[in-house]
PDB file of C-alpha atoms in Angstrom:
ATOM      1  CA  GLN E 118      -1.601  15.845 -11.306  1.00 90.00           C
ATOM      2  CA  VAL E 119      -0.978  14.654  -7.685  1.00 93.00           C
ATOM      3  CA  GLN E 120       2.680  14.004  -6.880  1.00 96.00           C
ATOM      4  CA  LEU E 121       4.120  12.775  -3.625  1.00 97.00           C
ATOM      5  CA  GLN E 122       7.846  13.640  -2.813  1.00 98.00           C
ATOM      6  CA  GLN E 123       9.517  12.149  -0.125  1.00 98.00           C
ATOM      7  CA  SER E 124      12.519  13.274   1.901  1.00 97.00           C
ATOM      8  CA  GLY E 125      14.626  12.156   4.745  1.00 96.00           C
ATOM      9  CA  PRO E 126      17.780  10.270   5.677  1.00 96.00           C
ATOM     10  CA  GLY E 127      18.657   7.062   4.284  1.00 95.00           C
ATOM     11  CA  LEU E 128      20.592   5.864   7.183  1.00 97.00           C
ATOM     12  CA  VAL E 129      19.556   5.815  10.943  1.00 98.00           C
ATOM     13  CA  LYS E 130      21.493   4.348  13.872  1.00 98.00           C
ATOM     14  CA  PRO E 131      19.882   1.554  16.034  1.00 97.00           C
ATOM     15  CA  SER E 132      17.642   2.659  18.865  1.00 97.00           C
ATOM     16  CA  GLU E 133      17.267   6.042  17.094  1.00 98.00           C
ATOM     17  CA  THR E 134      14.292   7.626  15.527  1.00 98.00           C
ATOM     18  CA  LEU E 135      13.590   7.323  11.837  1.00 98.00           C
ATOM     19  CA  SER E 136      12.002  10.551  10.347  1.00 98.00           C
ATOM     20  CA  LEU E 137      10.622  10.938   6.841  1.00 98.00           C
ATOM     21  CA  THR E 138       8.579  13.704   5.250  1.00 98.00           C
ATOM     22  CA  CYS E 139       6.122  13.542   2.248  1.00 98.00           C
ATOM     23  CA  THR E 140       5.266  16.679   0.306  1.00 97.00           C
ATOM     24  CA  VAL E 141       1.987  16.755  -1.643  1.00 96.00           C
ATOM     25  CA  SER E 142       1.732  18.831  -4.729  1.00 95.00           C
ATOM     26  CA  GLY E 143      -1.227  19.018  -7.050  1.00 93.00           C
ATOM     27  CA  ASP E 144      -3.849  18.572  -4.352  1.00 89.00           C
ATOM     28  CA  SER E 145      -4.613  19.961  -0.968  1.00 90.00           C
ATOM     29  CA  ILE E 146      -3.643  17.812   2.174  1.00 91.00           C
ATOM     30  CA  GLY E 147      -6.912  18.945   3.502  1.00 87.00           C
ATOM     31  CA  THR E 148      -8.656  16.140   1.753  1.00 84.00           C
ATOM     32  CA  TYR E 149      -8.266  12.312   1.654  1.00 91.00           C
ATOM     33  CA  TYR E 150      -6.128  10.408   4.138  1.00 94.00           C
ATOM     34  CA  TRP E 151      -2.465  10.391   4.137  1.00 96.00           C
ATOM     35  CA  SER E 152      -0.793   7.032   4.860  1.00 97.00           C
ATOM     36  CA  TRP E 153       2.766   5.488   5.318  1.00 98.00           C
ATOM     37  CA  ILE E 154       3.663   1.894   4.163  1.00 98.00           C
ATOM     38  CA  ARG E 155       6.893   0.073   4.263  1.00 98.00           C
ATOM     39  CA  GLN E 156       8.406  -2.884   2.457  1.00 98.00           C
ATOM     40  CA  PRO E 157      11.396  -4.655   4.185  1.00 98.00           C
ATOM     41  CA  PRO E 158      13.950  -5.901   1.317  1.00 97.00           C
ATOM     42  CA  GLY E 159      12.762  -8.882  -0.553  1.00 95.00           C
ATOM     43  CA  LYS E 160       9.384  -8.795   1.608  1.00 96.00           C
ATOM     44  CA  GLY E 161       5.703  -7.692   1.268  1.00 96.00           C
ATOM     45  CA  LEU E 162       4.080  -4.425   1.955  1.00 97.00           C
ATOM     46  CA  GLU E 163       3.064  -3.283   5.537  1.00 97.00           C
ATOM     47  CA  TRP E 164       0.562  -0.464   6.215  1.00 96.00           C
ATOM     48  CA  LEU E 165       1.928   1.794   9.020  1.00 97.00           C
ATOM     49  CA  GLY E 166      -0.819   4.225   9.739  1.00 96.00           C
ATOM     50  CA  TYR E 167      -2.556   7.310   8.298  1.00 96.00           C
ATOM     51  CA  ILE E 168      -3.249  10.774   9.392  1.00 96.00           C
ATOM     52  CA  TYR E 169      -6.231  13.304   8.177  1.00 94.00           C
ATOM     53  CA  TYR E 170      -5.692  17.006   7.863  1.00 90.00           C
ATOM     54  CA  THR E 171      -7.264  17.443  11.178  1.00 92.00           C
ATOM     55  CA  GLY E 172      -4.727  15.444  12.819  1.00 92.00           C
ATOM     56  CA  SER E 173      -6.796  12.466  13.549  1.00 93.00           C
ATOM     57  CA  THR E 174      -4.639   9.421  13.243  1.00 95.00           C
ATOM     58  CA  ASN E 175      -4.845   5.639  13.111  1.00 94.00           C
ATOM     59  CA  TYR E 176      -1.988   3.097  13.296  1.00 95.00           C
ATOM     60  CA  ASN E 177      -0.953  -0.418  12.677  1.00 94.00           C
ATOM     61  CA  PRO E 178      -1.432  -2.065  16.137  1.00 92.00           C
ATOM     62  CA  SER E 179       1.568  -3.934  15.809  1.00 92.00           C
ATOM     63  CA  LEU E 180       3.581  -0.683  15.722  1.00 92.00           C
ATOM     64  CA  LYS E 181       1.377   1.580  17.468  1.00 87.00           C
ATOM     65  CA  SER E 182       3.819   2.250  20.376  1.00 92.00           C
ATOM     66  CA  ARG E 183       6.609   3.439  18.034  1.00 97.00           C
ATOM     67  CA  VAL E 184       4.798   5.259  15.180  1.00 97.00           C
ATOM     68  CA  THR E 185       3.893   8.840  15.140  1.00 97.00           C
ATOM     69  CA  ILE E 186       2.446  10.395  12.047  1.00 97.00           C
ATOM     70  CA  SER E 187       1.942  14.313  12.024  1.00 97.00           C
ATOM     71  CA  VAL E 188       0.769  16.839   9.372  1.00 96.00           C
ATOM     72  CA  ASN E 189       1.849  20.575   8.516  1.00 95.00           C
ATOM     73  CA  THR E 190      -0.996  21.805   6.505  1.00 93.00           C
ATOM     74  CA  SER E 191       0.738  25.207   5.770  1.00 94.00           C
ATOM     75  CA  LYS E 192       3.464  23.230   3.896  1.00 95.00           C
ATOM     76  CA  ASN E 193       1.083  20.455   2.489  1.00 95.00           C
ATOM     77  CA  GLN E 194       3.477  17.884   4.120  1.00 96.00           C
ATOM     78  CA  PHE E 195       2.826  14.945   6.472  1.00 97.00           C
ATOM     79  CA  SER E 196       5.600  13.193   8.431  1.00 98.00           C
ATOM     80  CA  LEU E 197       6.544   9.669   9.805  1.00 98.00           C
ATOM     81  CA  LYS E 198       8.488   9.065  12.957  1.00 98.00           C
ATOM     82  CA  LEU E 199       9.506   5.571  14.014  1.00 98.00           C
ATOM     83  CA  SER E 200      11.149   5.485  17.344  1.00 97.00           C
ATOM     84  CA  SER E 201      13.609   2.933  18.863  1.00 97.00           C
ATOM     85  CA  VAL E 202      14.631   1.303  15.494  1.00 97.00           C
ATOM     86  CA  THR E 203      16.176  -1.866  15.010  1.00 97.00           C
ATOM     87  CA  ALA E 204      17.705  -3.731  11.899  1.00 97.00           C
ATOM     88  CA  ALA E 205      14.145  -5.208  11.410  1.00 97.00           C
ATOM     89  CA  ASP E 206      12.864  -1.512  10.488  1.00 98.00           C
ATOM     90  CA  THR E 207      15.221  -1.324   7.578  1.00 98.00           C
ATOM     91  CA  ALA E 208      12.862  -1.123   4.633  1.00 98.00           C
ATOM     92  CA  VAL E 209      11.731   1.065   1.580  1.00 98.00           C
ATOM     93  CA  TYR E 210       9.201   3.489   3.215  1.00 98.00           C
ATOM     94  CA  TYR E 211       6.334   4.878   0.982  1.00 98.00           C
ATOM     95  CA  CYS E 212       3.902   7.723   1.521  1.00 98.00           C
ATOM     96  CA  ALA E 213       0.492   7.289  -0.291  1.00 97.00           C
ATOM     97  CA  ARG E 214      -2.738   8.973  -0.443  1.00 96.00           C
ATOM     98  CA  ARG E 215      -5.727   6.979   0.771  1.00 94.00           C
ATOM     99  CA  HIS E 216      -9.229   7.527   0.040  1.00 87.00           C
ATOM    100  CA  GLY E 217     -11.456   7.959   2.937  1.00 80.00           C
ATOM    101  CA  GLY E 218     -14.726   6.394   1.960  1.00 83.00           C
ATOM    102  CA  VAL E 219     -13.413   3.420  -0.350  1.00 86.00           C
ATOM    103  CA  TYR E 220     -10.213   2.797   1.442  1.00 93.00           C
ATOM    104  CA  TYR E 221      -7.766   2.186  -1.218  1.00 96.00           C
ATOM    105  CA  PHE E 222      -4.394   4.042  -2.192  1.00 96.00           C
ATOM    106  CA  ASP E 223      -4.144   5.875  -5.301  1.00 94.00           C
ATOM    107  CA  TYR E 224      -1.074   7.976  -5.366  1.00 95.00           C
ATOM    108  CA  TRP E 225       2.321   6.822  -4.065  1.00 97.00           C
ATOM    109  CA  GLY E 226       5.666   8.343  -3.296  1.00 97.00           C
ATOM    110  CA  GLN E 227       8.714   7.369  -4.896  1.00 97.00           C
ATOM    111  CA  GLY E 228       9.852   5.448  -1.909  1.00 97.00           C
ATOM    112  CA  THR E 229      12.867   5.956   0.390  1.00 98.00           C
ATOM    113  CA  LEU E 230      15.179   3.119   1.390  1.00 98.00           C
ATOM    114  CA  VAL E 231      15.942   3.541   5.092  1.00 98.00           C
ATOM    115  CA  THR E 232      18.820   1.290   6.569  1.00 98.00           C
ATOM    116  CA  VAL E 233      19.148   1.123  10.297  1.00 98.00           C
ATOM    117  CA  SER E 234      22.817   0.281  11.060  1.00 96.00           C
ATOM    118  CA  SER E 235      25.484   1.594  13.267  1.00 94.00           C
TER     119      SER E 235
ATOM    120  CA  GLN N  57      -4.867 -10.857  14.486  1.00 74.00           C
ATOM    121  CA  THR N  58      -6.492 -11.745  11.000  1.00 82.00           C
ATOM    122  CA  VAL N  59      -3.956 -12.727   8.344  1.00 94.00           C
ATOM    123  CA  VAL N  60      -4.679 -11.600   4.717  1.00 97.00           C
ATOM    124  CA  THR N  61      -3.851 -14.522   2.438  1.00 97.00           C
ATOM    125  CA  GLN N  62      -2.441 -14.655  -1.109  1.00 98.00           C
ATOM    126  CA  GLU N  63      -0.777 -17.332  -3.195  1.00 97.00           C
ATOM    127  CA  PRO N  64       3.000 -16.912  -2.911  1.00 97.00           C
ATOM    128  CA  SER N  65       3.391 -17.548  -6.672  1.00 97.00           C
ATOM    129  CA  PHE N  66       1.706 -18.262  -9.697  1.00 97.00           C
ATOM    130  CA  SER N  67       2.740 -18.788 -13.405  1.00 97.00           C
ATOM    131  CA  VAL N  68       0.717 -18.204 -16.545  1.00 97.00           C
ATOM    132  CA  SER N  69       1.549 -18.656 -20.400  1.00 97.00           C
ATOM    133  CA  PRO N  70       1.549 -15.495 -22.588  1.00 97.00           C
ATOM    134  CA  GLY N  71      -1.993 -14.950 -23.756  1.00 97.00           C
ATOM    135  CA  GLY N  72      -3.326 -17.276 -20.995  1.00 97.00           C
ATOM    136  CA  THR N  73      -5.746 -16.332 -18.158  1.00 98.00           C
ATOM    137  CA  VAL N  74      -4.941 -16.279 -14.292  1.00 98.00           C
ATOM    138  CA  THR N  75      -6.800 -15.627 -11.226  1.00 98.00           C
ATOM    139  CA  LEU N  76      -5.071 -14.630  -8.035  1.00 98.00           C
ATOM    140  CA  THR N  77      -6.989 -14.646  -4.901  1.00 98.00           C
ATOM    141  CA  CYS N  78      -7.073 -12.819  -1.680  1.00 98.00           C
ATOM    142  CA  GLY N  79      -8.536 -14.350   1.509  1.00 97.00           C
ATOM    143  CA  LEU N  80      -8.739 -14.316   5.279  1.00 97.00           C
ATOM    144  CA  SER N  81      -7.095 -16.524   7.632  1.00 94.00           C
ATOM    145  CA  SER N  82     -10.418 -16.532   9.530  1.00 92.00           C
ATOM    146  CA  GLY N  83     -13.728 -15.614   7.741  1.00 93.00           C
ATOM    147  CA  SER N  84     -14.787 -14.523   4.203  1.00 96.00           C
ATOM    148  CA  VAL N  85     -14.035 -11.659   2.130  1.00 97.00           C
ATOM    149  CA  SER N  86     -16.899  -9.433   1.048  1.00 97.00           C
ATOM    150  CA  PRO N  87     -17.118  -6.157  -0.723  1.00 96.00           C
ATOM    151  CA  SER N  88     -17.395  -4.561   2.780  1.00 96.00           C
ATOM    152  CA  PHE N  89     -13.725  -5.311   2.923  1.00 97.00           C
ATOM    153  CA  TYR N  90     -13.199  -2.878   0.100  1.00 97.00           C
ATOM    154  CA  PRO N  91     -10.679  -5.023  -1.698  1.00 98.00           C
ATOM    155  CA  SER N  92      -8.097  -3.315  -3.798  1.00 98.00           C
ATOM    156  CA  TRP N  93      -5.130  -4.670  -5.903  1.00 98.00           C
ATOM    157  CA  TYR N  94      -1.771  -3.279  -6.804  1.00 98.00           C
ATOM    158  CA  GLN N  95       0.990  -4.328  -9.098  1.00 98.00           C
ATOM    159  CA  GLN N  96       4.645  -3.753  -8.279  1.00 98.00           C
ATOM    160  CA  THR N  97       7.735  -4.328 -10.548  1.00 96.00           C
ATOM    161  CA  PRO N  98      11.204  -4.521  -8.815  1.00 94.00           C
ATOM    162  CA  GLY N  99      12.501  -1.130  -7.738  1.00 93.00           C
ATOM    163  CA  GLN N 100       9.112   0.811  -8.287  1.00 96.00           C
ATOM    164  CA  ALA N 101       6.368   1.908  -6.134  1.00 97.00           C
ATOM    165  CA  PRO N 102       3.249  -0.024  -6.386  1.00 97.00           C
ATOM    166  CA  ARG N 103       0.692   0.741  -9.060  1.00 97.00           C
ATOM    167  CA  THR N 104      -3.102   0.745  -8.194  1.00 97.00           C
ATOM    168  CA  LEU N 105      -5.073  -1.632 -10.436  1.00 98.00           C
ATOM    169  CA  ILE N 106      -8.472  -2.211  -8.797  1.00 98.00           C
ATOM    170  CA  TYR N 107     -10.357  -0.893  -5.920  1.00 98.00           C
ATOM    171  CA  THR N 108     -13.794  -1.386  -4.283  1.00 97.00           C
ATOM    172  CA  THR N 109     -13.635  -5.064  -5.525  1.00 97.00           C
ATOM    173  CA  ASN N 110     -13.990  -4.345  -9.386  1.00 97.00           C
ATOM    174  CA  THR N 111     -13.332  -0.911 -10.189  1.00 97.00           C
ATOM    175  CA  ARG N 112     -10.446  -0.240 -12.481  1.00 97.00           C
ATOM    176  CA  SER N 113      -8.153   2.571 -11.822  1.00 96.00           C
ATOM    177  CA  SER N 114      -7.517   5.244 -14.470  1.00 94.00           C
ATOM    178  CA  GLY N 115      -5.377   3.743 -17.147  1.00 95.00           C
ATOM    179  CA  VAL N 116      -5.520   0.116 -16.166  1.00 97.00           C
ATOM    180  CA  PRO N 117      -6.261  -2.160 -19.301  1.00 96.00           C
ATOM    181  CA  ASP N 118      -9.376  -4.156 -19.201  1.00 96.00           C
ATOM    182  CA  ARG N 119      -7.606  -7.338 -19.222  1.00 96.00           C
ATOM    183  CA  PHE N 120      -7.425  -6.660 -15.478  1.00 98.00           C
ATOM    184  CA  SER N 121     -10.577  -7.465 -13.531  1.00 98.00           C
ATOM    185  CA  GLY N 122     -11.704  -7.866 -10.007  1.00 98.00           C
ATOM    186  CA  SER N 123     -14.212  -9.881  -8.258  1.00 98.00           C
ATOM    187  CA  ILE N 124     -15.512 -11.770  -5.489  1.00 98.00           C
ATOM    188  CA  LEU N 125     -14.952 -15.643  -5.948  1.00 97.00           C
ATOM    189  CA  GLY N 126     -16.432 -17.771  -3.126  1.00 95.00           C
ATOM    190  CA  ASN N 127     -15.118 -16.445  -0.030  1.00 96.00           C
ATOM    191  CA  LYS N 128     -12.226 -14.587  -1.541  1.00 98.00           C
ATOM    192  CA  ALA N 129     -11.632 -11.424  -3.447  1.00 98.00           C
ATOM    193  CA  ALA N 130      -9.921 -12.249  -6.901  1.00 98.00           C
ATOM    194  CA  LEU N 131      -7.889 -10.430  -9.535  1.00 98.00           C
ATOM    195  CA  THR N 132      -8.220 -12.090 -13.006  1.00 98.00           C
ATOM    196  CA  ILE N 133      -5.730 -11.239 -15.957  1.00 98.00           C
ATOM    197  CA  THR N 134      -7.053 -12.289 -19.183  1.00 98.00           C
ATOM    198  CA  GLY N 135      -4.532 -12.440 -22.114  1.00 97.00           C
ATOM    199  CA  ALA N 136      -1.480 -12.127 -19.802  1.00 97.00           C
ATOM    200  CA  GLN N 137       1.395 -10.127 -21.462  1.00 97.00           C
ATOM    201  CA  ALA N 138       4.985 -10.467 -20.668  1.00 96.00           C
ATOM    202  CA  ASP N 139       4.921  -7.148 -18.742  1.00 95.00           C
ATOM    203  CA  ASP N 140       2.329  -8.320 -16.497  1.00 97.00           C
ATOM    204  CA  GLU N 141       5.141 -10.331 -14.706  1.00 97.00           C
ATOM    205  CA  SER N 142       5.168  -8.543 -11.354  1.00 97.00           C
ATOM    206  CA  ASP N 143       4.347  -8.820  -7.633  1.00 98.00           C
ATOM    207  CA  TYR N 144       0.535  -8.429  -7.005  1.00 98.00           C
ATOM    208  CA  TYR N 145      -0.806  -7.279  -3.666  1.00 98.00           C
ATOM    209  CA  CYS N 146      -4.211  -7.119  -2.351  1.00 98.00           C
ATOM    210  CA  VAL N 147      -5.433  -4.837   0.687  1.00 98.00           C
ATOM    211  CA  LEU N 148      -8.529  -5.321   2.695  1.00 97.00           C
ATOM    212  CA  TYR N 149     -10.146  -2.747   4.931  1.00 95.00           C
ATOM    213  CA  MET N 150     -10.599  -4.279   8.414  1.00 93.00           C
ATOM    214  CA  GLY N 151     -12.672  -1.499   9.888  1.00 90.00           C
ATOM    215  CA  GLY N 152     -11.738   0.947  12.454  1.00 88.00           C
ATOM    216  CA  GLY N 153      -9.498   2.798   9.942  1.00 88.00           C
ATOM    217  CA  ILE N 154      -7.279  -0.461   9.720  1.00 92.00           C
ATOM    218  CA  SER N 155      -5.900  -1.546   6.232  1.00 94.00           C
ATOM    219  CA  VAL N 156      -4.054  -4.803   5.870  1.00 96.00           C
ATOM    220  CA  PHE N 157      -1.899  -5.979   2.976  1.00 97.00           C
ATOM    221  CA  GLY N 158      -1.823  -9.603   1.929  1.00 97.00           C
ATOM    222  CA  GLY N 159       1.575 -11.321   1.622  1.00 97.00           C
ATOM    223  CA  GLY N 160       1.773 -10.806  -2.230  1.00 98.00           C
ATOM    224  CA  THR N 161       1.972 -13.107  -5.133  1.00 98.00           C
ATOM    225  CA  LYS N 162       4.696 -13.282  -7.464  1.00 98.00           C
ATOM    226  CA  LEU N 163       3.412 -13.731 -11.072  1.00 98.00           C
ATOM    227  CA  THR N 164       5.548 -15.246 -13.624  1.00 98.00           C
ATOM    228  CA  VAL N 165       4.776 -15.122 -17.328  1.00 97.00           C
ATOM    229  CA  LEU N 166       6.285 -18.039 -19.288  1.00 92.00           C
TER     230      LEU N 166
END
């Protein structure tokens, strides 16, 4: 069974970089596409971007200048970095597996609430 | 930038049928947008219900169905149950690797 386990700090200071990691078990990261999605408190979901095991990435145009997604195939992990954070980046962040050919998310991490505050 | 539109809220009576829709601020939704639907209850990660317009994800009851209705994607719940009360999100594939979530519909069963 595929499982995605998220890790990373729940509190980040304004102007700093948010960093989260998603560890995949039950599947090789060398298949599918691996995404990050976030949800501000009380609001809807927002797709941030994805990475393929080759390192190929694609990002939400509205956040492209601040988002970096990377992959570590030896650890079956992928990671998110969001730079220059503000209070508006406070959200629950989810990692998810996305199918390449039919473009849907089938497995999700448990979610991590990241609060941006000094 | 194209916006994916959903009804902010909807209500249905227990046992009733409800259809939620997913449209575009400009243009029509077709199967080439690979519409998918997700159910989310408070504090939980989303659960995949439907993908490629009308394919149910594993374990999803057949009272959930997807379709294209007119110029929108649609999620129909037939015989609504109390535990269907949730937020529902659609996702459309915009091409170029880009996926866009709709704003979500809060469904009340009462």
